[in-house]
Amino acid sequence: MNGTYERPLPRRQMEVVTVWYGYALSRWCGPRMPRFSSPMVSPWNPVLAQGMAVDPGAPAPYRDELWCDRWIAEALLYGRKPYGAFTLPVEEALRWFAKSGGTNLVYQARAEGDVVRVVAGTSERYGQLFDLDALIADYREALPKELADREAAALEEHRALSPALSYVLSEPAEELFARAALSVRGLTLGYPPRETAARIAASAAA
């Protein structure tokens, strides 16, 4: 088996498993959020960007230590993620810069020895990229009111902003991103809101 498998659970919950040739790479449970969808949001985004594997000894798609960085770089070029940070060897980074010229991507890069660290994001606004009204409605149904109000406000604040403006061109870009609300970070990385909502609830309960 290869793919993403979803199973509805009681109390409006959902279980999602990503599978690579019969081996599970990730498994999580979260609230159902049926209104929101986007081609830039996928259960594979966190899996492939973070090198997840339930059993580290099982076969997985990760071929070397920079495999996830290469995947993030490619996903950005082809519109599968709105934002990401990656590290590549100099020659690969230069080829990426050349390919990014015909896209809406904005990036910052710095050399670190024989590799280059790149932070990149689309210049399109969040309100153009995503149906924020549907997402906010889903969060209001999935989370307690206080948490939902907080995350809804953070998403509203980003409606006229873009990943490039907020988390690439602003300094210090990666630190600012790390301090953003979880709902904004998850959406900006193309992570499923169901997974993000589960993290928000868990963090509040801790």
mmCIF file with all atom_site columns, C-alpha atoms in Angstrom:
data_model
loop_
_atom_site.group_PDB
_atom_site.id
_atom_site.type_symbol
_atom_site.label_atom_id
_atom_site.label_alt_id
_atom_site.label_comp_id
_atom_site.label_asym_id
_atom_site.label_entity_id
_atom_site.label_seq_id
_atom_site.pdbx_PDB_ins_code
_atom_site.Cartn_x
_atom_site.Cartn_y
_atom_site.Cartn_z
_atom_site.occupancy
_atom_site.B_iso_or_equiv
_atom_site.pdbx_formal_charge
_atom_site.auth_seq_id
_atom_site.auth_comp_id
_atom_site.auth_asym_id
_atom_site.auth_atom_id
_atom_site.pdbx_PDB_model_num
ATOM 1   C CA . MET A 1 1   ? 0.000   0.000  0.000   1.00 0.00 ? 1   MET A CA 1
ATOM 2   C CA . ASN A 1 2   ? 1.075   3.534  -0.755  1.00 0.00 ? 2   ASN A CA 1
ATOM 3   C CA . GLY A 1 3   ? -0.922  6.619  0.194   1.00 0.00 ? 3   GLY A CA 1
ATOM 4   C CA . THR A 1 4   ? -2.943  8.434  2.827   1.00 0.00 ? 4   THR A CA 1
ATOM 5   C CA . TYR A 1 5   ? -5.698  6.569  4.642   1.00 0.00 ? 5   TYR A CA 1
ATOM 6   C CA . GLU A 1 6   ? -8.422  8.284  6.665   1.00 0.00 ? 6   GLU A CA 1
ATOM 7   C CA . ARG A 1 7   ? -10.864 6.750  9.148   1.00 0.00 ? 7   ARG A CA 1
ATOM 8   C CA . PRO A 1 8   ? -13.683 8.636  10.897  1.00 0.00 ? 8   PRO A CA 1
ATOM 9   C CA . LEU A 1 9   ? -13.792 8.181  14.655  1.00 0.00 ? 9   LEU A CA 1
ATOM 10  C CA . PRO A 1 10  ? -16.498 8.972  17.238  1.00 0.00 ? 10  PRO A CA 1
ATOM 11  C CA . ARG A 1 11  ? -16.959 12.529 18.566  1.00 0.00 ? 11  ARG A CA 1
ATOM 12  C CA . ARG A 1 12  ? -16.160 14.164 15.237  1.00 0.00 ? 12  ARG A CA 1
ATOM 13  C CA . GLN A 1 13  ? -12.580 12.916 15.229  1.00 0.00 ? 13  GLN A CA 1
ATOM 14  C CA . MET A 1 14  ? -10.499 11.566 12.326  1.00 0.00 ? 14  MET A CA 1
ATOM 15  C CA . GLU A 1 15  ? -7.549  9.178  12.166  1.00 0.00 ? 15  GLU A CA 1
ATOM 16  C CA . VAL A 1 16  ? -5.046  9.672  9.321   1.00 0.00 ? 16  VAL A CA 1
ATOM 17  C CA . VAL A 1 17  ? -2.189  7.321  8.422   1.00 0.00 ? 17  VAL A CA 1
ATOM 18  C CA . THR A 1 18  ? 0.406   7.858  5.687   1.00 0.00 ? 18  THR A CA 1
ATOM 19  C CA . VAL A 1 19  ? 1.830   4.635  4.269   1.00 0.00 ? 19  VAL A CA 1
ATOM 20  C CA . TRP A 1 20  ? 4.912   3.958  2.141   1.00 0.00 ? 20  TRP A CA 1
ATOM 21  C CA . TYR A 1 21  ? 4.899   0.499  0.510   1.00 0.00 ? 21  TYR A CA 1
ATOM 22  C CA . GLY A 1 22  ? 2.994   -0.949 3.439   1.00 0.00 ? 22  GLY A CA 1
ATOM 23  C CA . TYR A 1 23  ? 5.037   0.788  6.161   1.00 0.00 ? 23  TYR A CA 1
ATOM 24  C CA . ALA A 1 24  ? 3.468   3.582  8.227   1.00 0.00 ? 24  ALA A CA 1
ATOM 25  C CA . LEU A 1 25  ? 5.325   6.894  8.157   1.00 0.00 ? 25  LEU A CA 1
ATOM 26  C CA . SER A 1 26  ? 2.897   8.833  10.351  1.00 0.00 ? 26  SER A CA 1
ATOM 27  C CA . ARG A 1 27  ? -0.308  8.358  12.309  1.00 0.00 ? 27  ARG A CA 1
ATOM 28  C CA . TRP A 1 28  ? -2.333  11.014 14.058  1.00 0.00 ? 28  TRP A CA 1
ATOM 29  C CA . CYS A 1 29  ? -5.829  11.785 15.263  1.00 0.00 ? 29  CYS A CA 1
ATOM 30  C CA . GLY A 1 30  ? -7.547  15.142 15.157  1.00 0.00 ? 30  GLY A CA 1
ATOM 31  C CA . PRO A 1 31  ? -10.917 16.840 14.775  1.00 0.00 ? 31  PRO A CA 1
ATOM 32  C CA . ARG A 1 32  ? -12.810 16.640 11.512  1.00 0.00 ? 32  ARG A CA 1
ATOM 33  C CA . MET A 1 33  ? -12.542 19.963 9.660   1.00 0.00 ? 33  MET A CA 1
ATOM 34  C CA . PRO A 1 34  ? -14.735 19.407 6.604   1.00 0.00 ? 34  PRO A CA 1
ATOM 35  C CA . ARG A 1 35  ? -15.083 22.922 5.166   1.00 0.00 ? 35  ARG A CA 1
ATOM 36  C CA . PHE A 1 36  ? -11.476 23.742 4.332   1.00 0.00 ? 36  PHE A CA 1
ATOM 37  C CA . SER A 1 37  ? -9.337  22.257 1.564   1.00 0.00 ? 37  SER A CA 1
ATOM 38  C CA . SER A 1 38  ? -6.429  23.472 -0.551  1.00 0.00 ? 38  SER A CA 1
ATOM 39  C CA . PRO A 1 39  ? -4.006  21.945 -3.062  1.00 0.00 ? 39  PRO A CA 1
ATOM 40  C CA . MET A 1 40  ? -1.202  23.496 -0.978  1.00 0.00 ? 40  MET A CA 1
ATOM 41  C CA . VAL A 1 41  ? -2.264  21.573 2.132   1.00 0.00 ? 41  VAL A CA 1
ATOM 42  C CA . SER A 1 42  ? -1.588  17.834 2.386   1.00 0.00 ? 42  SER A CA 1
ATOM 43  C CA . PRO A 1 43  ? -0.895  15.149 5.019   1.00 0.00 ? 43  PRO A CA 1
ATOM 44  C CA . TRP A 1 44  ? 2.298   14.448 3.063   1.00 0.00 ? 44  TRP A CA 1
ATOM 45  C CA . ASN A 1 45  ? 3.733   17.914 3.705   1.00 0.00 ? 45  ASN A CA 1
ATOM 46  C CA . PRO A 1 46  ? 4.751   17.354 7.350   1.00 0.00 ? 46  PRO A CA 1
ATOM 47  C CA . VAL A 1 47  ? 5.749   13.750 6.639   1.00 0.00 ? 47  VAL A CA 1
ATOM 48  C CA . LEU A 1 48  ? 8.063   14.476 3.725   1.00 0.00 ? 48  LEU A CA 1
ATOM 49  C CA . ALA A 1 49  ? 9.393   17.748 5.135   1.00 0.00 ? 49  ALA A CA 1
ATOM 50  C CA . GLN A 1 50  ? 10.303  16.196 8.499   1.00 0.00 ? 50  GLN A CA 1
ATOM 51  C CA . GLY A 1 51  ? 11.392  12.705 7.487   1.00 0.00 ? 51  GLY A CA 1
ATOM 52  C CA . MET A 1 52  ? 8.771   10.983 9.623   1.00 0.00 ? 52  MET A CA 1
ATOM 53  C CA . ALA A 1 53  ? 8.728   7.231  10.153  1.00 0.00 ? 53  ALA A CA 1
ATOM 54  C CA . VAL A 1 54  ? 6.813   5.260  12.788  1.00 0.00 ? 54  VAL A CA 1
ATOM 55  C CA . ASP A 1 55  ? 9.524   2.574  12.706  1.00 0.00 ? 55  ASP A CA 1
ATOM 56  C CA . PRO A 1 56  ? 12.957  4.083  11.898  1.00 0.00 ? 56  PRO A CA 1
ATOM 57  C CA . GLY A 1 57  ? 14.157  0.697  10.646  1.00 0.00 ? 57  GLY A CA 1
ATOM 58  C CA . ALA A 1 58  ? 11.377  0.277  8.062   1.00 0.00 ? 58  ALA A CA 1
ATOM 59  C CA . PRO A 1 59  ? 11.808  1.219  4.387   1.00 0.00 ? 59  PRO A CA 1
ATOM 60  C CA . ALA A 1 60  ? 11.053  4.908  3.763   1.00 0.00 ? 60  ALA A CA 1
ATOM 61  C CA . PRO A 1 61  ? 11.399  7.388  0.898   1.00 0.00 ? 61  PRO A CA 1
ATOM 62  C CA . TYR A 1 62  ? 14.280  9.255  2.567   1.00 0.00 ? 62  TYR A CA 1
ATOM 63  C CA . ARG A 1 63  ? 17.490  8.462  0.692   1.00 0.00 ? 63  ARG A CA 1
ATOM 64  C CA . ASP A 1 64  ? 20.059  10.716 2.393   1.00 0.00 ? 64  ASP A CA 1
ATOM 65  C CA . GLU A 1 65  ? 20.357  13.428 5.038   1.00 0.00 ? 65  GLU A CA 1
ATOM 66  C CA . LEU A 1 66  ? 19.338  16.202 2.591   1.00 0.00 ? 66  LEU A CA 1
ATOM 67  C CA . TRP A 1 67  ? 16.409  14.303 1.060   1.00 0.00 ? 67  TRP A CA 1
ATOM 68  C CA . CYS A 1 68  ? 13.779  16.296 2.978   1.00 0.00 ? 68  CYS A CA 1
ATOM 69  C CA . ASP A 1 69  ? 15.488  19.587 2.073   1.00 0.00 ? 69  ASP A CA 1
ATOM 70  C CA . ARG A 1 70  ? 15.382  18.618 -1.598  1.00 0.00 ? 70  ARG A CA 1
ATOM 71  C CA . TRP A 1 71  ? 11.720  17.719 -1.282  1.00 0.00 ? 71  TRP A CA 1
ATOM 72  C CA . ILE A 1 72  ? 10.873  21.086 0.339   1.00 0.00 ? 72  ILE A CA 1
ATOM 73  C CA . ALA A 1 73  ? 12.771  22.936 -2.404  1.00 0.00 ? 73  ALA A CA 1
ATOM 74  C CA . GLU A 1 74  ? 10.888  21.100 -5.141  1.00 0.00 ? 74  GLU A CA 1
ATOM 75  C CA . ALA A 1 75  ? 7.499   21.426 -3.410  1.00 0.00 ? 75  ALA A CA 1
ATOM 76  C CA . LEU A 1 76  ? 7.964   25.194 -3.268  1.00 0.00 ? 76  LEU A CA 1
ATOM 77  C CA . LEU A 1 77  ? 8.791   25.392 -6.975  1.00 0.00 ? 77  LEU A CA 1
ATOM 78  C CA . TYR A 1 78  ? 5.713   23.422 -7.973  1.00 0.00 ? 78  TYR A CA 1
ATOM 79  C CA . GLY A 1 79  ? 3.221   25.105 -5.646  1.00 0.00 ? 79  GLY A CA 1
ATOM 80  C CA . ARG A 1 80  ? 2.758   22.246 -3.177  1.00 0.00 ? 80  ARG A CA 1
ATOM 81  C CA . LYS A 1 81  ? 3.844   24.416 -0.223  1.00 0.00 ? 81  LYS A CA 1
ATOM 82  C CA . PRO A 1 82  ? 3.520   28.181 0.310   1.00 0.00 ? 82  PRO A CA 1
ATOM 83  C CA . TYR A 1 83  ? 6.638   28.516 2.493   1.00 0.00 ? 83  TYR A CA 1
ATOM 84  C CA . GLY A 1 84  ? 9.655   26.509 3.571   1.00 0.00 ? 84  GLY A CA 1
ATOM 85  C CA . ALA A 1 85  ? 13.287  26.548 4.666   1.00 0.00 ? 85  ALA A CA 1
ATOM 86  C CA . PHE A 1 86  ? 15.901  24.189 3.279   1.00 0.00 ? 86  PHE A CA 1
ATOM 87  C CA . THR A 1 87  ? 19.641  23.623 2.967   1.00 0.00 ? 87  THR A CA 1
ATOM 88  C CA . LEU A 1 88  ? 21.290  22.463 -0.260  1.00 0.00 ? 88  LEU A CA 1
ATOM 89  C CA . PRO A 1 89  ? 24.805  22.132 -1.687  1.00 0.00 ? 89  PRO A CA 1
ATOM 90  C CA . VAL A 1 90  ? 25.886  25.282 -3.540  1.00 0.00 ? 90  VAL A CA 1
ATOM 91  C CA . GLU A 1 91  ? 25.396  23.909 -7.070  1.00 0.00 ? 91  GLU A CA 1
ATOM 92  C CA . GLU A 1 92  ? 21.915  22.576 -6.278  1.00 0.00 ? 92  GLU A CA 1
ATOM 93  C CA . ALA A 1 93  ? 20.956  25.865 -4.636  1.00 0.00 ? 93  ALA A CA 1
ATOM 94  C CA . LEU A 1 94  ? 22.081  27.832 -7.709  1.00 0.00 ? 94  LEU A CA 1
ATOM 95  C CA . ARG A 1 95  ? 19.943  25.622 -9.950  1.00 0.00 ? 95  ARG A CA 1
ATOM 96  C CA . TRP A 1 96  ? 16.981  26.178 -7.601  1.00 0.00 ? 96  TRP A CA 1
ATOM 97  C CA . PHE A 1 97  ? 17.471  29.967 -7.776  1.00 0.00 ? 97  PHE A CA 1
ATOM 98  C CA . ALA A 1 98  ? 17.395  29.812 -11.590 1.00 0.00 ? 98  ALA A CA 1
ATOM 99  C CA . LYS A 1 99  ? 14.185  27.734 -11.625 1.00 0.00 ? 99  LYS A CA 1
ATOM 100 C CA . SER A 1 100 ? 12.431  29.989 -9.108  1.00 0.00 ? 100 SER A CA 1
ATOM 101 C CA . GLY A 1 101 ? 12.658  32.975 -11.475 1.00 0.00 ? 101 GLY A CA 1
ATOM 102 C CA . GLY A 1 102 ? 9.354   32.183 -13.184 1.00 0.00 ? 102 GLY A CA 1
ATOM 103 C CA . THR A 1 103 ? 7.384   31.726 -9.942  1.00 0.00 ? 103 THR A CA 1
ATOM 104 C CA . ASN A 1 104 ? 5.864   33.969 -7.266  1.00 0.00 ? 104 ASN A CA 1
ATOM 105 C CA . LEU A 1 105 ? 8.551   32.896 -4.789  1.00 0.00 ? 105 LEU A CA 1
ATOM 106 C CA . VAL A 1 106 ? 10.659  35.337 -2.794  1.00 0.00 ? 106 VAL A CA 1
ATOM 107 C CA . TYR A 1 107 ? 13.699  34.027 -0.962  1.00 0.00 ? 107 TYR A CA 1
ATOM 108 C CA . GLN A 1 108 ? 16.635  34.872 1.266   1.00 0.00 ? 108 GLN A CA 1
ATOM 109 C CA . ALA A 1 109 ? 19.799  32.807 1.117   1.00 0.00 ? 109 ALA A CA 1
ATOM 110 C CA . ARG A 1 110 ? 23.033  32.626 3.054   1.00 0.00 ? 110 ARG A CA 1
ATOM 111 C CA . ALA A 1 111 ? 26.124  30.532 2.431   1.00 0.00 ? 111 ALA A CA 1
ATOM 112 C CA . GLU A 1 112 ? 27.194  28.216 5.255   1.00 0.00 ? 112 GLU A CA 1
ATOM 113 C CA . GLY A 1 113 ? 30.428  26.623 4.091   1.00 0.00 ? 113 GLY A CA 1
ATOM 114 C CA . ASP A 1 114 ? 29.724  24.331 1.160   1.00 0.00 ? 114 ASP A CA 1
ATOM 115 C CA . VAL A 1 115 ? 25.916  24.536 1.560   1.00 0.00 ? 115 VAL A CA 1
ATOM 116 C CA . VAL A 1 116 ? 23.337  27.311 1.241   1.00 0.00 ? 116 VAL A CA 1
ATOM 117 C CA . ARG A 1 117 ? 20.477  27.945 3.670   1.00 0.00 ? 117 ARG A CA 1
ATOM 118 C CA . VAL A 1 118 ? 17.344  29.219 1.894   1.00 0.00 ? 118 VAL A CA 1
ATOM 119 C CA . VAL A 1 119 ? 14.107  30.595 3.337   1.00 0.00 ? 119 VAL A CA 1
ATOM 120 C CA . ALA A 1 120 ? 11.428  31.018 0.664   1.00 0.00 ? 120 ALA A CA 1
ATOM 121 C CA . GLY A 1 121 ? 7.736   31.826 0.413   1.00 0.00 ? 121 GLY A CA 1
ATOM 122 C CA . THR A 1 122 ? 5.139   32.896 -2.093  1.00 0.00 ? 122 THR A CA 1
ATOM 123 C CA . SER A 1 123 ? 4.320   36.575 -2.532  1.00 0.00 ? 123 SER A CA 1
ATOM 124 C CA . GLU A 1 124 ? 0.594   35.806 -2.872  1.00 0.00 ? 124 GLU A CA 1
ATOM 125 C CA . ARG A 1 125 ? -1.562  36.883 0.058   1.00 0.00 ? 125 ARG A CA 1
ATOM 126 C CA . TYR A 1 126 ? -3.031  34.400 2.500   1.00 0.00 ? 126 TYR A CA 1
ATOM 127 C CA . GLY A 1 127 ? -6.520  35.576 1.541   1.00 0.00 ? 127 GLY A CA 1
ATOM 128 C CA . GLN A 1 128 ? -5.767  34.727 -2.094  1.00 0.00 ? 128 GLN A CA 1
ATOM 129 C CA . LEU A 1 129 ? -4.086  31.413 -1.358  1.00 0.00 ? 129 LEU A CA 1
ATOM 130 C CA . PHE A 1 130 ? -6.638  29.998 1.071   1.00 0.00 ? 130 PHE A CA 1
ATOM 131 C CA . ASP A 1 131 ? -10.336 30.062 1.933   1.00 0.00 ? 131 ASP A CA 1
ATOM 132 C CA . LEU A 1 132 ? -9.755  31.611 5.352   1.00 0.00 ? 132 LEU A CA 1
ATOM 133 C CA . ASP A 1 133 ? -13.469 31.916 6.097   1.00 0.00 ? 133 ASP A CA 1
ATOM 134 C CA . ALA A 1 134 ? -13.889 28.146 5.785   1.00 0.00 ? 134 ALA A CA 1
ATOM 135 C CA . LEU A 1 135 ? -10.751 27.505 7.829   1.00 0.00 ? 135 LEU A CA 1
ATOM 136 C CA . ILE A 1 136 ? -11.813 29.835 10.627  1.00 0.00 ? 136 ILE A CA 1
ATOM 137 C CA . ALA A 1 137 ? -15.277 28.227 10.710  1.00 0.00 ? 137 ALA A CA 1
ATOM 138 C CA . ASP A 1 138 ? -13.630 24.806 11.045  1.00 0.00 ? 138 ASP A CA 1
ATOM 139 C CA . TYR A 1 139 ? -11.400 26.005 13.889  1.00 0.00 ? 139 TYR A CA 1
ATOM 140 C CA . ARG A 1 140 ? -14.406 27.464 15.705  1.00 0.00 ? 140 ARG A CA 1
ATOM 141 C CA . GLU A 1 141 ? -16.117 24.081 15.558  1.00 0.00 ? 141 GLU A CA 1
ATOM 142 C CA . ALA A 1 142 ? -13.022 22.053 16.416  1.00 0.00 ? 142 ALA A CA 1
ATOM 143 C CA . LEU A 1 143 ? -11.628 24.044 19.377  1.00 0.00 ? 143 LEU A CA 1
ATOM 144 C CA . PRO A 1 144 ? -12.972 25.523 22.626  1.00 0.00 ? 144 PRO A CA 1
ATOM 145 C CA . LYS A 1 145 ? -14.126 29.128 22.172  1.00 0.00 ? 145 LYS A CA 1
ATOM 146 C CA . GLU A 1 146 ? -11.106 30.809 23.806  1.00 0.00 ? 146 GLU A CA 1
ATOM 147 C CA . LEU A 1 147 ? -8.619  28.867 21.696  1.00 0.00 ? 147 LEU A CA 1
ATOM 148 C CA . ALA A 1 148 ? -10.688 29.254 18.534  1.00 0.00 ? 148 ALA A CA 1
ATOM 149 C CA . ASP A 1 149 ? -10.990 33.028 19.038  1.00 0.00 ? 149 ASP A CA 1
ATOM 150 C CA . ARG A 1 150 ? -7.220  33.340 19.421  1.00 0.00 ? 150 ARG A CA 1
ATOM 151 C CA . GLU A 1 151 ? -6.415  31.329 16.302  1.00 0.00 ? 151 GLU A CA 1
ATOM 152 C CA . ALA A 1 152 ? -9.169  33.013 14.270  1.00 0.00 ? 152 ALA A CA 1
ATOM 153 C CA . ALA A 1 153 ? -7.731  36.427 15.152  1.00 0.00 ? 153 ALA A CA 1
ATOM 154 C CA . ALA A 1 154 ? -4.253  35.336 14.073  1.00 0.00 ? 154 ALA A CA 1
ATOM 155 C CA . LEU A 1 155 ? -5.563  34.066 10.742  1.00 0.00 ? 155 LEU A CA 1
ATOM 156 C CA . GLU A 1 156 ? -7.581  37.260 10.166  1.00 0.00 ? 156 GLU A CA 1
ATOM 157 C CA . GLU A 1 157 ? -4.446  39.347 10.800  1.00 0.00 ? 157 GLU A CA 1
ATOM 158 C CA . HIS A 1 158 ? -2.699  37.462 7.991   1.00 0.00 ? 158 HIS A CA 1
ATOM 159 C CA . ARG A 1 159 ? -5.471  37.799 5.395   1.00 0.00 ? 159 ARG A CA 1
ATOM 160 C CA . ALA A 1 160 ? -3.812  40.731 3.579   1.00 0.00 ? 160 ALA A CA 1
ATOM 161 C CA . LEU A 1 161 ? -0.252  39.538 4.252   1.00 0.00 ? 161 LEU A CA 1
ATOM 162 C CA . SER A 1 162 ? 1.839   36.962 2.402   1.00 0.00 ? 162 SER A CA 1
ATOM 163 C CA . PRO A 1 163 ? 4.341   34.316 3.530   1.00 0.00 ? 163 PRO A CA 1
ATOM 164 C CA . ALA A 1 164 ? 7.042   36.279 1.676   1.00 0.00 ? 164 ALA A CA 1
ATOM 165 C CA . LEU A 1 165 ? 6.190   39.580 3.351   1.00 0.00 ? 165 LEU A CA 1
ATOM 166 C CA . SER A 1 166 ? 5.778   38.173 6.855   1.00 0.00 ? 166 SER A CA 1
ATOM 167 C CA . TYR A 1 167 ? 8.360   35.393 7.070   1.00 0.00 ? 167 TYR A CA 1
ATOM 168 C CA . VAL A 1 168 ? 10.955  35.906 4.328   1.00 0.00 ? 168 VAL A CA 1
ATOM 169 C CA . LEU A 1 169 ? 11.517  39.653 3.908   1.00 0.00 ? 169 LEU A CA 1
ATOM 170 C CA . SER A 1 170 ? 11.005  40.479 7.593   1.00 0.00 ? 170 SER A CA 1
ATOM 171 C CA . GLU A 1 171 ? 13.963  40.018 9.912   1.00 0.00 ? 171 GLU A CA 1
ATOM 172 C CA . PRO A 1 172 ? 14.739  37.743 11.690  1.00 0.00 ? 172 PRO A CA 1
ATOM 173 C CA . ALA A 1 173 ? 12.533  35.701 9.337   1.00 0.00 ? 173 ALA A CA 1
ATOM 174 C CA . GLU A 1 174 ? 12.807  32.224 10.827  1.00 0.00 ? 174 GLU A CA 1
ATOM 175 C CA . GLU A 1 175 ? 12.528  33.504 14.390  1.00 0.00 ? 175 GLU A CA 1
ATOM 176 C CA . LEU A 1 176 ? 9.397   35.486 13.535  1.00 0.00 ? 176 LEU A CA 1
ATOM 177 C CA . PHE A 1 177 ? 7.894   32.394 11.955  1.00 0.00 ? 177 PHE A CA 1
ATOM 178 C CA . ALA A 1 178 ? 8.682   30.288 15.025  1.00 0.00 ? 178 ALA A CA 1
ATOM 179 C CA . ARG A 1 179 ? 6.744   32.790 17.181  1.00 0.00 ? 179 ARG A CA 1
ATOM 180 C CA . ALA A 1 180 ? 3.643   32.873 14.961  1.00 0.00 ? 180 ALA A CA 1
ATOM 181 C CA . ALA A 1 181 ? 0.368   31.297 16.093  1.00 0.00 ? 181 ALA A CA 1
ATOM 182 C CA . LEU A 1 182 ? 0.167   27.547 15.487  1.00 0.00 ? 182 LEU A CA 1
ATOM 183 C CA . SER A 1 183 ? -2.749  27.934 13.070  1.00 0.00 ? 183 SER A CA 1
ATOM 184 C CA . VAL A 1 184 ? -0.681  30.342 10.962  1.00 0.00 ? 184 VAL A CA 1
ATOM 185 C CA . ARG A 1 185 ? 2.461   28.209 11.081  1.00 0.00 ? 185 ARG A CA 1
ATOM 186 C CA . GLY A 1 186 ? 0.601   25.059 10.099  1.00 0.00 ? 186 GLY A CA 1
ATOM 187 C CA . LEU A 1 187 ? -1.187  26.759 7.216   1.00 0.00 ? 187 LEU A CA 1
ATOM 188 C CA . THR A 1 188 ? 2.004   28.457 6.003   1.00 0.00 ? 188 THR A CA 1
ATOM 189 C CA . LEU A 1 189 ? 3.804   25.114 5.891   1.00 0.00 ? 189 LEU A CA 1
ATOM 190 C CA . GLY A 1 190 ? 0.901   23.420 4.121   1.00 0.00 ? 190 GLY A CA 1
ATOM 191 C CA . TYR A 1 191 ? 0.146   21.134 7.076   1.00 0.00 ? 191 TYR A CA 1
ATOM 192 C CA . PRO A 1 192 ? -3.398  19.770 7.552   1.00 0.00 ? 192 PRO A CA 1
ATOM 193 C CA . PRO A 1 193 ? -5.442  22.017 9.887   1.00 0.00 ? 193 PRO A CA 1
ATOM 194 C CA . ARG A 1 194 ? -6.849  18.885 11.578  1.00 0.00 ? 194 ARG A CA 1
ATOM 195 C CA . GLU A 1 195 ? -3.342  18.028 12.726  1.00 0.00 ? 195 GLU A CA 1
ATOM 196 C CA . THR A 1 196 ? -2.656  21.612 13.769  1.00 0.00 ? 196 THR A CA 1
ATOM 197 C CA . ALA A 1 197 ? -5.910  21.821 15.735  1.00 0.00 ? 197 ALA A CA 1
ATOM 198 C CA . ALA A 1 198 ? -4.957  18.669 17.640  1.00 0.00 ? 198 ALA A CA 1
ATOM 199 C CA . ARG A 1 199 ? -1.587  20.243 18.514  1.00 0.00 ? 199 ARG A CA 1
ATOM 200 C CA . ILE A 1 200 ? -3.274  23.471 19.664  1.00 0.00 ? 200 ILE A CA 1
ATOM 201 C CA . ALA A 1 201 ? -5.616  21.547 21.954  1.00 0.00 ? 201 ALA A CA 1
ATOM 202 C CA . ALA A 1 202 ? -2.775  19.405 23.323  1.00 0.00 ? 202 ALA A CA 1
ATOM 203 C CA . SER A 1 203 ? -0.603  22.457 24.004  1.00 0.00 ? 203 SER A CA 1
ATOM 204 C CA . ALA A 1 204 ? -3.434  24.168 25.886  1.00 0.00 ? 204 ALA A CA 1
ATOM 205 C CA . ALA A 1 205 ? -4.014  21.069 28.013  1.00 0.00 ? 205 ALA A CA 1
ATOM 206 C CA . ALA A 1 206 ? -0.332  20.630 28.907  1.00 0.00 ? 206 ALA A CA 1
#
